[in-house]
């Protein structure tokens, strides 16, 4: 009798489990299949493999194109996709331009951010007839992919990938002054070939140190010729019969005030209710705790030290990281565009992609006012590319103005010469072009569609979180120069720094109250932290040699602070050597008193080159040559780590050559062996660079 209750429970459990199983089979297996069987687009069913997590249970598959770039392409009849890996926006701009060019040949193309796509679906793309996958990929840092292409790059390099018969082409964006010139473009092109892809065109290599616009145009000409030949399309390479088509349509208001963006980068009202985590799409609106001028009075240049408050934000950083600052355009430039185009800048508008299946629905956060778009979202100071000139030429009413723009927008030899002479050499931005061609009056909504996005500016953090855990220090030279057309150009971000500094010091205080700024973007800076590989050695005892003239000192200030901190904690630290350079001891010697303090504390060994304090110029490279034997012993006998920060084009190249010479002279190596030795230092993480051009 004691077993009867257990038996009854077992029978009941079996019945319940059976019912649940039947319901589960229906809900998760039969129902989606029945639902998808009603979908008239059979190609979705035949091409798309069933993978866990690919569809929402109970949702008809006709809606699935919203989350899949291939499904979106199938839904809208596209055969070409252009992916971009972009840090500053140039690669994204090139991708958009290629999609526009495709229309000339009857090809409909999608533009995609690989970070927003499941790149496993590249395998499905192969089933689309006459498909094309193009990759516009910038190389960033020491041969690294851009932030938004990082996951795709890692995925592509994994074992077991297969992209047999994927028709592809790659255009790389790089800078020849860097050691790893166009490494990502080259590597992706090679890897796609290894995986069985079909190369439509040889990899293109754009050089930002030269004329990357010219490189891009030359490559696309060859690319389209190859595409036309492979797919038997009609060549119309000069695009003379191509009428510029709008990518976005203007949607007029009224819009409810709570839906209107006022400068936020991502989520609307995000600056009013700040929520971590903070990143590229959700920056933190950081108050400025302090600002001060670092150059001496009487110096014709300016360099500011800023301290940005990150307390109570969960933002963490390490010495060597970068802080990204989202700037805003000079109000004078914004108002000038309104004047030149006779536009009401306070009108609220929305630009919506005419392609409902496009990944990018708006060119910038919409709806917003023209003033907001021109202030926070669009780049007003960069040089306009030839495609924009071609697109706005139709709005010039004077034939001479229209002819000039059309010529520069063409890819003729005469057009290239004129573009270089008039736009590049003249440093003409959109405002300058509108001023110099008075008959040019493009509709402001179309101009907003065409202008590139305003991207964040990156600065090497000049503090250590061990010493300053709740604030980030920035060291920035103010950019200010005169163009050949006698116009004054200001750096976008550094002009913001200068205005804030001037405003607060006019009130008589360089220390800022974080409450006094409220939540006004003009009084704070939207920021986020970008992680870097520029790191101190794990062991405190490892000697370090730092080479950083000018503001190249910034990350090393953080390194020195950190080493001093560990010394005060009783930790043994290795030799900490800094080679620093500036023009004059009495004018632009950054953090002079602070560096002297660290020398006195026996934390720092300092060597300074003043290039203009004597008749013969002396640079840090001269000091490196002079101390060659000492540097060699530190590298070879004590496993010292070397760091270089600053100008990539000249200084960093010279340092690299000097290290090879030192290895030859004191290591008794052949030139080939010395070159290989320095390369090995890089591969082992003992020779790091944080450089810019």
PDB file of N, CA and C in Angstrom, residues 1-14:
ATOM      1  N   UNK A   1       0.832  -1.207   0.000  1.00  0.00           N
ATOM      2  CA  UNK A   1       0.000   0.000   0.000  1.00  0.00           C
ATOM      3  C   UNK A   1       0.866   1.257   0.000  1.00  0.00           C
ATOM      4  N   UNK A   2       2.080   1.117   0.563  1.00  0.00           N
ATOM      5  CA  UNK A   2       2.954   2.301   0.623  1.00  0.00           C
ATOM      6  C   UNK A   2       3.408   2.777  -0.732  1.00  0.00           C
ATOM      7  N   UNK A   3       3.309   1.938  -1.791  1.00  0.00           N
ATOM      8  CA  UNK A   3       3.773   2.350  -3.120  1.00  0.00           C
ATOM      9  C   UNK A   3       2.679   3.025  -3.948  1.00  0.00           C
ATOM     10  N   UNK A   4       1.420   2.950  -3.531  1.00  0.00           N
ATOM     11  CA  UNK A   4       0.305   3.446  -4.345  1.00  0.00           C
ATOM     12  C   UNK A   4       0.367   4.961  -4.540  1.00  0.00           C
ATOM     13  N   UNK A   5       0.597   5.784  -3.504  1.00  0.00           N
ATOM     14  CA  UNK A   5       0.709   7.243  -3.724  1.00  0.00           C
ATOM     15  C   UNK A   5       1.821   7.583  -4.709  1.00  0.00           C
ATOM     16  N   UNK A   6       2.942   6.893  -4.623  1.00  0.00           N
ATOM     17  CA  UNK A   6       4.058   7.158  -5.542  1.00  0.00           C
ATOM     18  C   UNK A   6       3.674   6.838  -6.964  1.00  0.00           C
ATOM     19  N   UNK A   7       2.935   5.678  -7.143  1.00  0.00           N
ATOM     20  CA  UNK A   7       2.492   5.274  -8.473  1.00  0.00           C
ATOM     21  C   UNK A   7       1.524   6.284  -9.052  1.00  0.00           C
ATOM     22  N   UNK A   8       0.604   6.773  -8.182  1.00  0.00           N
ATOM     23  CA  UNK A   8      -0.377   7.766  -8.656  1.00  0.00           C
ATOM     24  C   UNK A   8       0.324   9.047  -9.096  1.00  0.00           C
ATOM     25  N   UNK A   9       1.325   9.439  -8.319  1.00  0.00           N
ATOM     26  CA  UNK A   9       2.092  10.649  -8.673  1.00  0.00           C
ATOM     27  C   UNK A   9       2.834  10.476  -9.979  1.00  0.00           C
ATOM     28  N   UNK A  10       3.365   9.272 -10.208  1.00  0.00           N
ATOM     29  CA  UNK A  10       4.124   8.997 -11.426  1.00  0.00           C
ATOM     30  C   UNK A  10       3.244   9.068 -12.659  1.00  0.00           C
ATOM     31  N   UNK A  11       2.019   8.506 -12.553  1.00  0.00           N
ATOM     32  CA  UNK A  11       1.085   8.533 -13.696  1.00  0.00           C
ATOM     33  C   UNK A  11       0.686   9.972 -14.003  1.00  0.00           C
ATOM     34  N   UNK A  12       0.381  10.728 -12.946  1.00  0.00           N
ATOM     35  CA  UNK A  12      -0.016  12.142 -13.139  1.00  0.00           C
ATOM     36  C   UNK A  12       1.104  12.939 -13.796  1.00  0.00           C
ATOM     37  N   UNK A  13       2.341  12.723 -13.305  1.00  0.00           N
ATOM     38  CA  UNK A  13       3.492  13.436 -13.868  1.00  0.00           C
ATOM     39  C   UNK A  13       3.678  13.111 -15.332  1.00  0.00           C
ATOM     40  N   UNK A  14       3.500  11.813 -15.670  1.00  0.00           N
ATOM     41  CA  UNK A  14       3.670  11.384 -17.062  1.00  0.00           C
ATOM     42  C   UNK A  14       2.678  12.083 -17.973  1.00  0.00           C
TER      43      UNK A  14
END
